[in-house]
Every structure is written in C-alpha cells, then in structure tokens.
Amino acid sequence: MNVILFGPPGAGKGTQAQLLAKRYGIVHLSTGDMLRQAVASGSALGQAVQKIMAAGSLVPDDIMIELIAERIEAPDCANGFILDGFPRTTPQAEALDAMLAEKGMSLDRVIWIEIDDAILVDRISGRFNCAECGAGFHDSFHRPKVEGVCDGCGAREFSRRKDDNAETVKARLEAYHEQTAPLLPYYRSKSIVETVDGSTQISDVAGRIETILEGV
Ligand code: AMP
C-alpha cells in the first residue's frame, strides 16, 4: 500500500504516519525528518538546506527528488510506504509518478488532512518529539503518559524543532498554500484523494484514515 499524507504543517501528518506505519507494517517516509537528520549530521546536504529550512521555505525540487528516489529504492519500501511531506510541488509529484511507474508501482490514496490555518500556529508551537525514537507529543494535546518519559521507548530526552516558531510557521503556511495545495487537483484527477477533518482528536483522525484504507 502506497499512501501520501497531504496537508499543511501541523495538520498531524507525522503523528498519523507513525500510527499507520505501526498498524500496517509499512515504512514512514518523512522528507522533513530526512533533512533534519542531514542538518544534524553536518553533511553537505545538511549544510545546503539548513538556512532554507530555518526560513520556512521549500528546498529545491532537484534535491528533494534525488533524496526520495534513493530512499524508495531501498528494500524496506517494497511492501509499501507512507509519504509525509513529499511531494510538495508539481515537479515533485510528477517525478514521483515517473519513479513509481518505472518500478511498476502506483499510489493507492492521497489522504488530505484538512484543517484551518488559525488552529495550526497553536498546534505547531506546542509540539515536541522523543529524541530517541522520534515519537511526537504536544504540550496541551498529547503529553507523555508519565511526565518526562517517552510512551514509546521510555527515553527521557526530548527535542523541539527550530522551525516550529510563529514567524517560520507563517512562511511554511504560505509555501503550503502557494506551492503544495495546488497539487490537490492533480491527484483529484486521478480519483485517489480522500479528505479527513484534521481538527478532531488524534484517535478520531486515525480511525477515519483506517476506514479509508480498509477499501484499498
Ligand atoms: P516538514 O517536517 O515536512 O514540515 O518539513 C520541514 C522543512 O523541510 C520544510 O519547511 C522545508 O523547508 C523542508 N522540506 C521537507 N520536505 C520538503 C519537500 N518535499 N520539498 C521541499 N522542502 C521540503
């Protein structure tokens, strides 16, 4: 099963992708996570994208397409994958189609997590992740069950994204509306888009997505 989770920053794509990856035993591919790892490692890629990400702008298509093309080649993607944060532009979507066609694969669903911009700033500014396993949490909506301890792996270190601040969020939302949202008609024309209300509880969104994917 090959699925794209589509939606603005803060819609819950990463959270839902983690749940789906567990449930279906398929790979969660987050281009944002890949880039953050590159920045943390200080690699040439990381150095090239650091400022762009800090500004909330999009990394150039050629870099992103190469990154995902390499990752999709890995054996663990053969059973299927959940894309989170890719594609974000028309050239990326077209390149993805070409890559999949070459491997005799296709996209099963694009799940559009729809949510109002007004809710997103609050959501984004409160979120944090386990530094060990990456599990996502939120100051108001999803605290660890035991304070200071990750529900997933028991680690006690957490981190917050540098670009999760009010100013950068504005730029990221602008990039979404200008460059990414226009992809919806592209996928609608393939009749694979399903819409989910992203303003509801994490478990409700997950339930709705599961129902959609039962039909795949
Ligand atoms: P995310 O974790 O998906 O919110 O991505 C964080 C940042 O990484 C974005 O604001 C962009 O700067 C960059 N990024 C991630 N995925 C892409 C992509 N597909 N195309 C361009 N830039 C991306």
PDB file of C-alpha atoms and ligand atoms in Angstrom:
ATOM      1  CA  MET A   1       0.000   0.000   0.000  1.00  0.00           C
ATOM      2  CA  ASN A   2       1.443   3.349  -1.063  1.00  0.00           C
ATOM      3  CA  VAL A   3      -0.108   6.377   0.566  1.00  0.00           C
ATOM      4  CA  ILE A   4       0.548  10.110   0.690  1.00  0.00           C
ATOM      5  CA  LEU A   5      -0.471  12.054   3.775  1.00  0.00           C
ATOM      6  CA  PHE A   6      -1.163  15.513   2.479  1.00  0.00           C
ATOM      7  CA  GLY A   7      -1.868  18.720   4.387  1.00  0.00           C
ATOM      8  CA  PRO A   8      -0.405  21.894   5.887  1.00  0.00           C
ATOM      9  CA  PRO A   9       2.334  21.924   8.549  1.00  0.00           C
ATOM     10  CA  GLY A  10       0.791  20.968  11.892  1.00  0.00           C
ATOM     11  CA  ALA A  11      -2.114  19.031  10.373  1.00  0.00           C
ATOM     12  CA  GLY A  12      -0.885  15.853  12.088  1.00  0.00           C
ATOM     13  CA  LYS A  13       0.730  14.091   9.122  1.00  0.00           C
ATOM     14  CA  GLY A  14       3.715  12.892  11.138  1.00  0.00           C
ATOM     15  CA  THR A  15       1.589  11.641  14.051  1.00  0.00           C
ATOM     16  CA  GLN A  16      -0.794   9.777  11.766  1.00  0.00           C
ATOM     17  CA  ALA A  17       2.056   8.377   9.658  1.00  0.00           C
ATOM     18  CA  GLN A  18       3.698   6.912  12.781  1.00  0.00           C
ATOM     19  CA  LEU A  19       0.416   5.212  13.750  1.00  0.00           C
ATOM     20  CA  LEU A  20      -0.154   3.868  10.237  1.00  0.00           C
ATOM     21  CA  ALA A  21       3.401   2.594   9.894  1.00  0.00           C
ATOM     22  CA  LYS A  22       2.906   0.568  13.087  1.00  0.00           C
ATOM     23  CA  ARG A  23      -0.523  -0.710  12.138  1.00  0.00           C
ATOM     24  CA  TYR A  24       0.292  -1.789   8.588  1.00  0.00           C
ATOM     25  CA  GLY A  25       3.995  -2.555   8.986  1.00  0.00           C
ATOM     26  CA  ILE A  26       4.938  -0.189   6.195  1.00  0.00           C
ATOM     27  CA  VAL A  27       7.612   2.471   6.055  1.00  0.00           C
ATOM     28  CA  HIS A  28       7.062   6.080   7.132  1.00  0.00           C
ATOM     29  CA  LEU A  29       8.991   8.390   4.805  1.00  0.00           C
ATOM     30  CA  SER A  30       9.211  11.918   6.188  1.00  0.00           C
ATOM     31  CA  THR A  31      11.325  14.190   3.987  1.00  0.00           C
ATOM     32  CA  GLY A  32      11.397  16.735   6.832  1.00  0.00           C
ATOM     33  CA  ASP A  33      12.926  14.102   9.171  1.00  0.00           C
ATOM     34  CA  MET A  34      15.458  13.094   6.495  1.00  0.00           C
ATOM     35  CA  LEU A  35      16.519  16.702   6.048  1.00  0.00           C
ATOM     36  CA  ARG A  36      16.713  17.332   9.811  1.00  0.00           C
ATOM     37  CA  GLN A  37      18.959  14.276  10.145  1.00  0.00           C
ATOM     38  CA  ALA A  38      21.164  15.650   7.353  1.00  0.00           C
ATOM     39  CA  VAL A  39      21.386  19.026   9.138  1.00  0.00           C
ATOM     40  CA  ALA A  40      22.228  17.325  12.465  1.00  0.00           C
ATOM     41  CA  SER A  41      24.958  15.247  10.823  1.00  0.00           C
ATOM     42  CA  GLY A  42      26.527  18.318   9.202  1.00  0.00           C
ATOM     43  CA  SER A  43      26.615  16.597   5.794  1.00  0.00           C
ATOM     44  CA  ALA A  44      26.896  18.563   2.533  1.00  0.00           C
ATOM     45  CA  LEU A  45      23.147  18.126   2.063  1.00  0.00           C
ATOM     46  CA  GLY A  46      22.509  19.364   5.596  1.00  0.00           C
ATOM     47  CA  GLN A  47      24.647  22.442   5.063  1.00  0.00           C
ATOM     48  CA  ALA A  48      22.879  23.174   1.780  1.00  0.00           C
ATOM     49  CA  VAL A  49      19.366  23.052   3.265  1.00  0.00           C
ATOM     50  CA  GLN A  50      19.834  24.415   6.791  1.00  0.00           C
ATOM     51  CA  LYS A  51      19.069  28.078   6.041  1.00  0.00           C
ATOM     52  CA  ILE A  52      16.199  27.262   3.708  1.00  0.00           C
ATOM     53  CA  MET A  53      14.502  25.159   6.383  1.00  0.00           C
ATOM     54  CA  ALA A  54      15.113  27.744   9.106  1.00  0.00           C
ATOM     55  CA  ALA A  55      13.343  30.321   6.902  1.00  0.00           C
ATOM     56  CA  GLY A  56      10.375  28.010   6.339  1.00  0.00           C
ATOM     57  CA  SER A  57      10.941  27.906   2.561  1.00  0.00           C
ATOM     58  CA  LEU A  58      10.941  24.865   0.335  1.00  0.00           C
ATOM     59  CA  VAL A  59      14.163  23.032  -0.502  1.00  0.00           C
ATOM     60  CA  PRO A  60      14.776  22.939  -4.309  1.00  0.00           C
ATOM     61  CA  ASP A  61      12.973  20.195  -6.218  1.00  0.00           C
ATOM     62  CA  ASP A  62      16.099  18.530  -7.650  1.00  0.00           C
ATOM     63  CA  ILE A  63      17.474  17.913  -4.139  1.00  0.00           C
ATOM     64  CA  MET A  64      14.153  16.553  -2.874  1.00  0.00           C
ATOM     65  CA  ILE A  65      13.540  14.324  -5.877  1.00  0.00           C
ATOM     66  CA  GLU A  66      17.002  12.768  -5.613  1.00  0.00           C
ATOM     67  CA  LEU A  67      16.540  12.212  -1.870  1.00  0.00           C
ATOM     68  CA  ILE A  68      13.225  10.398  -2.248  1.00  0.00           C
ATOM     69  CA  ALA A  69      14.289   8.471  -5.379  1.00  0.00           C
ATOM     70  CA  GLU A  70      17.196   6.964  -3.441  1.00  0.00           C
ATOM     71  CA  ARG A  71      15.042   6.156  -0.417  1.00  0.00           C
ATOM     72  CA  ILE A  72      12.275   4.474  -2.401  1.00  0.00           C
ATOM     73  CA  GLU A  73      14.872   2.130  -3.930  1.00  0.00           C
ATOM     74  CA  ALA A  74      15.597   0.624  -0.502  1.00  0.00           C
ATOM     75  CA  PRO A  75      14.211  -2.913   0.041  1.00  0.00           C
ATOM     76  CA  ASP A  76      12.077  -1.863   3.028  1.00  0.00           C
ATOM     77  CA  CYS A  77       9.863   0.193   0.697  1.00  0.00           C
ATOM     78  CA  ALA A  78       8.871  -2.831  -1.387  1.00  0.00           C
ATOM     79  CA  ASN A  79       5.861  -3.562   0.902  1.00  0.00           C
ATOM     80  CA  GLY A  80       4.631  -0.019   0.716  1.00  0.00           C
ATOM     81  CA  PHE A  81       5.209   3.383   2.240  1.00  0.00           C
ATOM     82  CA  ILE A  82       3.528   6.410   3.747  1.00  0.00           C
ATOM     83  CA  LEU A  83       4.858   9.667   2.371  1.00  0.00           C
ATOM     84  CA  ASP A  84       4.762  12.571   4.828  1.00  0.00           C
ATOM     85  CA  GLY A  85       5.891  15.937   3.452  1.00  0.00           C
ATOM     86  CA  PHE A  86       6.528  14.796  -0.115  1.00  0.00           C
ATOM     87  CA  PRO A  87       5.551  15.770  -2.772  1.00  0.00           C
ATOM     88  CA  ARG A  88       5.197  19.489  -2.083  1.00  0.00           C
ATOM     89  CA  THR A  89       5.327  20.861  -5.651  1.00  0.00           C
ATOM     90  CA  THR A  90       4.071  19.826  -9.076  1.00  0.00           C
ATOM     91  CA  PRO A  91       7.545  18.797 -10.356  1.00  0.00           C
ATOM     92  CA  GLN A  92       7.949  16.594  -7.241  1.00  0.00           C
ATOM     93  CA  ALA A  93       4.550  14.959  -7.848  1.00  0.00           C
ATOM     94  CA  GLU A  94       5.359  14.303 -11.495  1.00  0.00           C
ATOM     95  CA  ALA A  95       8.781  12.891 -10.611  1.00  0.00           C
ATOM     96  CA  LEU A  96       7.188  10.593  -8.020  1.00  0.00           C
ATOM     97  CA  ASP A  97       4.720   9.254 -10.591  1.00  0.00           C
ATOM     98  CA  ALA A  98       7.570   8.573 -13.013  1.00  0.00           C
ATOM     99  CA  MET A  99       9.646   6.804 -10.313  1.00  0.00           C
ATOM    100  CA  LEU A 100       6.736   4.595  -9.302  1.00  0.00           C
ATOM    101  CA  ALA A 101       5.748   3.806 -12.891  1.00  0.00           C
ATOM    102  CA  GLU A 102       9.312   2.680 -13.584  1.00  0.00           C
ATOM    103  CA  LYS A 103       9.031   0.194 -10.691  1.00  0.00           C
ATOM    104  CA  GLY A 104       5.558  -0.956 -11.745  1.00  0.00           C
ATOM    105  CA  MET A 105       4.073   0.700  -8.638  1.00  0.00           C
ATOM    106  CA  SER A 106       1.420   3.347  -8.150  1.00  0.00           C
ATOM    107  CA  LEU A 107      -0.197   5.470  -5.456  1.00  0.00           C
ATOM    108  CA  ASP A 108      -3.233   3.983  -3.739  1.00  0.00           C
ATOM    109  CA  ARG A 109      -4.513   7.014  -1.840  1.00  0.00           C
ATOM    110  CA  VAL A 110      -3.744  10.644  -1.118  1.00  0.00           C
ATOM    111  CA  ILE A 111      -5.220  11.463   2.274  1.00  0.00           C
ATOM    112  CA  TRP A 112      -5.808  15.168   2.612  1.00  0.00           C
ATOM    113  CA  ILE A 113      -5.853  16.183   6.278  1.00  0.00           C
ATOM    114  CA  GLU A 114      -7.876  19.358   6.047  1.00  0.00           C
ATOM    115  CA  ILE A 115      -7.552  21.956   8.802  1.00  0.00           C
ATOM    116  CA  ASP A 116      -7.945  25.680   9.278  1.00  0.00           C
ATOM    117  CA  ASP A 117      -4.785  27.837   9.375  1.00  0.00           C
ATOM    118  CA  ALA A 118      -5.985  29.529  12.583  1.00  0.00           C
ATOM    119  CA  ILE A 119      -5.604  26.275  14.571  1.00  0.00           C
ATOM    120  CA  LEU A 120      -2.174  25.425  13.207  1.00  0.00           C
ATOM    121  CA  VAL A 121       0.016  28.024  14.902  1.00  0.00           C
ATOM    122  CA  ASP A 122      -1.056  26.854  18.400  1.00  0.00           C
ATOM    123  CA  ARG A 123      -0.624  23.253  17.429  1.00  0.00           C
ATOM    124  CA  ILE A 124       2.826  23.725  15.986  1.00  0.00           C
ATOM    125  CA  SER A 125       4.253  25.876  18.753  1.00  0.00           C
ATOM    126  CA  GLY A 126       3.471  23.245  21.432  1.00  0.00           C
ATOM    127  CA  ARG A 127       4.894  20.162  19.813  1.00  0.00           C
ATOM    128  CA  PHE A 128       7.983  18.150  20.718  1.00  0.00           C
ATOM    129  CA  ASN A 129       9.478  14.738  19.949  1.00  0.00           C
ATOM    130  CA  CYS A 130      11.313  11.985  21.747  1.00  0.00           C
ATOM    131  CA  ALA A 131      14.999  12.475  20.957  1.00  0.00           C
ATOM    132  CA  GLU A 132      15.468   8.692  20.880  1.00  0.00           C
ATOM    133  CA  CYS A 133      12.578   7.172  18.862  1.00  0.00           C
ATOM    134  CA  GLY A 134      11.014  10.315  17.361  1.00  0.00           C
ATOM    135  CA  ALA A 135       7.537   9.773  18.873  1.00  0.00           C
ATOM    136  CA  GLY A 136       5.553  13.003  18.698  1.00  0.00           C
ATOM    137  CA  PHE A 137       3.975  14.821  21.689  1.00  0.00           C
ATOM    138  CA  HIS A 138       2.292  18.143  22.416  1.00  0.00           C
ATOM    139  CA  ASP A 139       2.313  20.443  25.471  1.00  0.00           C
ATOM    140  CA  SER A 140      -1.505  20.726  25.513  1.00  0.00           C
ATOM    141  CA  PHE A 141      -2.967  17.945  23.394  1.00  0.00           C
ATOM    142  CA  HIS A 142      -0.720  14.913  23.816  1.00  0.00           C
ATOM    143  CA  ARG A 143       1.584  14.831  26.817  1.00  0.00           C
ATOM    144  CA  PRO A 144       3.553  11.659  27.651  1.00  0.00           C
ATOM    145  CA  LYS A 145       1.557   9.338  29.958  1.00  0.00           C
ATOM    146  CA  VAL A 146       4.341   9.620  32.535  1.00  0.00           C
ATOM    147  CA  GLU A 147       5.700  13.165  32.680  1.00  0.00           C
ATOM    148  CA  GLY A 148       9.150  13.408  31.103  1.00  0.00           C
ATOM    149  CA  VAL A 149       9.183   9.815  29.856  1.00  0.00           C
ATOM    150  CA  CYS A 150       8.538   8.791  26.245  1.00  0.00           C
ATOM    151  CA  ASP A 151       5.483   6.497  25.885  1.00  0.00           C
ATOM    152  CA  GLY A 152       7.149   4.698  23.000  1.00  0.00           C
ATOM    153  CA  CYS A 153      10.651   3.846  24.224  1.00  0.00           C
ATOM    154  CA  GLY A 154      10.995   5.146  27.797  1.00  0.00           C
ATOM    155  CA  ALA A 155      13.678   7.703  26.935  1.00  0.00           C
ATOM    156  CA  ARG A 156      13.819  10.948  28.915  1.00  0.00           C
ATOM    157  CA  GLU A 157      15.272  13.284  26.294  1.00  0.00           C
ATOM    158  CA  PHE A 158      13.003  15.347  24.061  1.00  0.00           C
ATOM    159  CA  SER A 159      13.641  17.895  21.334  1.00  0.00           C
ATOM    160  CA  ARG A 160      11.755  20.730  19.675  1.00  0.00           C
ATOM    161  CA  ARG A 161      12.093  21.724  16.025  1.00  0.00           C
ATOM    162  CA  LYS A 162      13.855  25.017  15.354  1.00  0.00           C
ATOM    163  CA  ASP A 163      11.316  25.921  12.674  1.00  0.00           C
ATOM    164  CA  ASP A 164       8.321  25.453  14.992  1.00  0.00           C
ATOM    165  CA  ASN A 165       8.028  29.153  15.862  1.00  0.00           C
ATOM    166  CA  ALA A 166       5.252  31.609  14.989  1.00  0.00           C
ATOM    167  CA  GLU A 167       7.244  33.524  12.363  1.00  0.00           C
ATOM    168  CA  THR A 168       8.545  30.497  10.451  1.00  0.00           C
ATOM    169  CA  VAL A 169       5.150  28.846  10.638  1.00  0.00           C
ATOM    170  CA  LYS A 170       3.728  31.793   8.670  1.00  0.00           C
ATOM    171  CA  ALA A 171       6.272  31.239   5.884  1.00  0.00           C
ATOM    172  CA  ARG A 172       5.615  27.473   5.926  1.00  0.00           C
ATOM    173  CA  LEU A 173       1.866  28.032   5.622  1.00  0.00           C
ATOM    174  CA  GLU A 174       2.446  30.428   2.734  1.00  0.00           C
ATOM    175  CA  ALA A 175       4.613  27.841   0.960  1.00  0.00           C
ATOM    176  CA  TYR A 176       1.873  25.263   1.534  1.00  0.00           C
ATOM    177  CA  HIS A 177      -0.907  27.410   0.077  1.00  0.00           C
ATOM    178  CA  GLU A 178       1.137  28.684  -2.857  1.00  0.00           C
ATOM    179  CA  GLN A 179       3.106  25.608  -3.892  1.00  0.00           C
ATOM    180  CA  THR A 180       1.630  22.497  -2.291  1.00  0.00           C
ATOM    181  CA  ALA A 181      -2.160  22.913  -2.108  1.00  0.00           C
ATOM    182  CA  PRO A 182      -2.313  23.292  -5.928  1.00  0.00           C
ATOM    183  CA  LEU A 183      -1.352  19.597  -6.122  1.00  0.00           C
ATOM    184  CA  LEU A 184      -4.820  18.566  -4.949  1.00  0.00           C
ATOM    185  CA  PRO A 185      -6.441  18.974  -8.399  1.00  0.00           C
ATOM    186  CA  TYR A 186      -3.565  16.912  -9.855  1.00  0.00           C
ATOM    187  CA  TYR A 187      -4.381  13.992  -7.550  1.00  0.00           C
ATOM    188  CA  ARG A 188      -8.139  14.567  -7.731  1.00  0.00           C
ATOM    189  CA  SER A 189      -7.934  13.989 -11.475  1.00  0.00           C
ATOM    190  CA  LYS A 190      -6.608  10.502 -10.628  1.00  0.00           C
ATOM    191  CA  SER A 191      -9.572   9.908  -8.238  1.00  0.00           C
ATOM    192  CA  ILE A 192      -7.338   8.908  -5.318  1.00  0.00           C
ATOM    193  CA  VAL A 193      -7.945  11.814  -2.896  1.00  0.00           C
ATOM    194  CA  GLU A 194      -9.844  11.257   0.369  1.00  0.00           C
ATOM    195  CA  THR A 195     -10.444  14.127   2.777  1.00  0.00           C
ATOM    196  CA  VAL A 196     -10.191  13.837   6.564  1.00  0.00           C
ATOM    197  CA  ASP A 197     -11.093  16.517   9.128  1.00  0.00           C
ATOM    198  CA  GLY A 198      -7.771  17.220  10.870  1.00  0.00           C
ATOM    199  CA  SER A 199      -9.276  19.348  13.648  1.00  0.00           C
ATOM    200  CA  THR A 200     -10.601  16.328  15.580  1.00  0.00           C
ATOM    201  CA  GLN A 201      -8.797  14.105  18.155  1.00  0.00           C
ATOM    202  CA  ILE A 202      -5.725  12.124  17.031  1.00  0.00           C
ATOM    203  CA  SER A 203      -7.641   8.835  17.554  1.00  0.00           C
ATOM    204  CA  ASP A 204     -10.625  10.072  15.516  1.00  0.00           C
ATOM    205  CA  VAL A 205      -8.418  11.104  12.604  1.00  0.00           C
ATOM    206  CA  ALA A 206      -6.633   7.736  12.813  1.00  0.00           C
ATOM    207  CA  GLY A 207      -9.974   5.873  12.796  1.00  0.00           C
ATOM    208  CA  ARG A 208     -11.176   7.775   9.770  1.00  0.00           C
ATOM    209  CA  ILE A 209      -7.924   7.053   7.892  1.00  0.00           C
ATOM    210  CA  GLU A 210      -8.139   3.363   8.776  1.00  0.00           C
ATOM    211  CA  THR A 211     -11.658   3.206   7.370  1.00  0.00           C
ATOM    212  CA  ILE A 212     -10.435   4.784   4.146  1.00  0.00           C
ATOM    213  CA  LEU A 213      -7.522   2.373   3.859  1.00  0.00           C
ATOM    214  CA  GLU A 214      -9.711  -0.680   4.502  1.00  0.00           C
ATOM    215  CA  GLY A 215     -11.010  -0.125   0.992  1.00  0.00           C
ATOM    216  CA  VAL A 216      -7.533  -0.338  -0.566  1.00  0.00           C
TER     217      VAL A 216
HETATM  218  P1  AMP B   1       8.288  19.075   7.482  1.00  0.00           P
HETATM  219  O1  AMP B   1       8.933  18.322   8.580  1.00  0.00           O
HETATM  220  O2  AMP B   1       7.595  18.194   6.478  1.00  0.00           O
HETATM  221  O3  AMP B   1       7.373  20.177   7.988  1.00  0.00           O
HETATM  222  O4  AMP B   1       9.454  19.794   6.672  1.00  0.00           O
HETATM  223  C1  AMP B   1      10.317  20.730   7.308  1.00  0.00           C
HETATM  224  C2  AMP B   1      11.017  21.579   6.249  1.00  0.00           C
HETATM  225  O5  AMP B   1      11.805  20.731   5.397  1.00  0.00           O
HETATM  226  C3  AMP B   1      10.092  22.331   5.289  1.00  0.00           C
HETATM  227  O6  AMP B   1       9.642  23.558   5.832  1.00  0.00           O
HETATM  228  C4  AMP B   1      11.000  22.509   4.087  1.00  0.00           C
HETATM  229  O7  AMP B   1      11.960  23.525   4.311  1.00  0.00           O
HETATM  230  C5  AMP B   1      11.765  21.184   4.052  1.00  0.00           C
HETATM  231  N1  AMP B   1      11.068  20.154   3.247  1.00  0.00           N
HETATM  232  C6  AMP B   1      10.589  18.950   3.679  1.00  0.00           C
HETATM  233  N2  AMP B   1      10.042  18.254   2.670  1.00  0.00           N
HETATM  234  C7  AMP B   1      10.167  19.021   1.567  1.00  0.00           C
HETATM  235  C8  AMP B   1       9.781  18.865   0.212  1.00  0.00           C
HETATM  236  N3  AMP B   1       9.132  17.767  -0.211  1.00  0.00           N
HETATM  237  N4  AMP B   1      10.077  19.868  -0.654  1.00  0.00           N
HETATM  238  C9  AMP B   1      10.727  20.977  -0.237  1.00  0.00           C
HETATM  239  N5  AMP B   1      11.109  21.189   1.016  1.00  0.00           N
HETATM  240  C10 AMP B   1      10.841  20.236   1.932  1.00  0.00           C
END
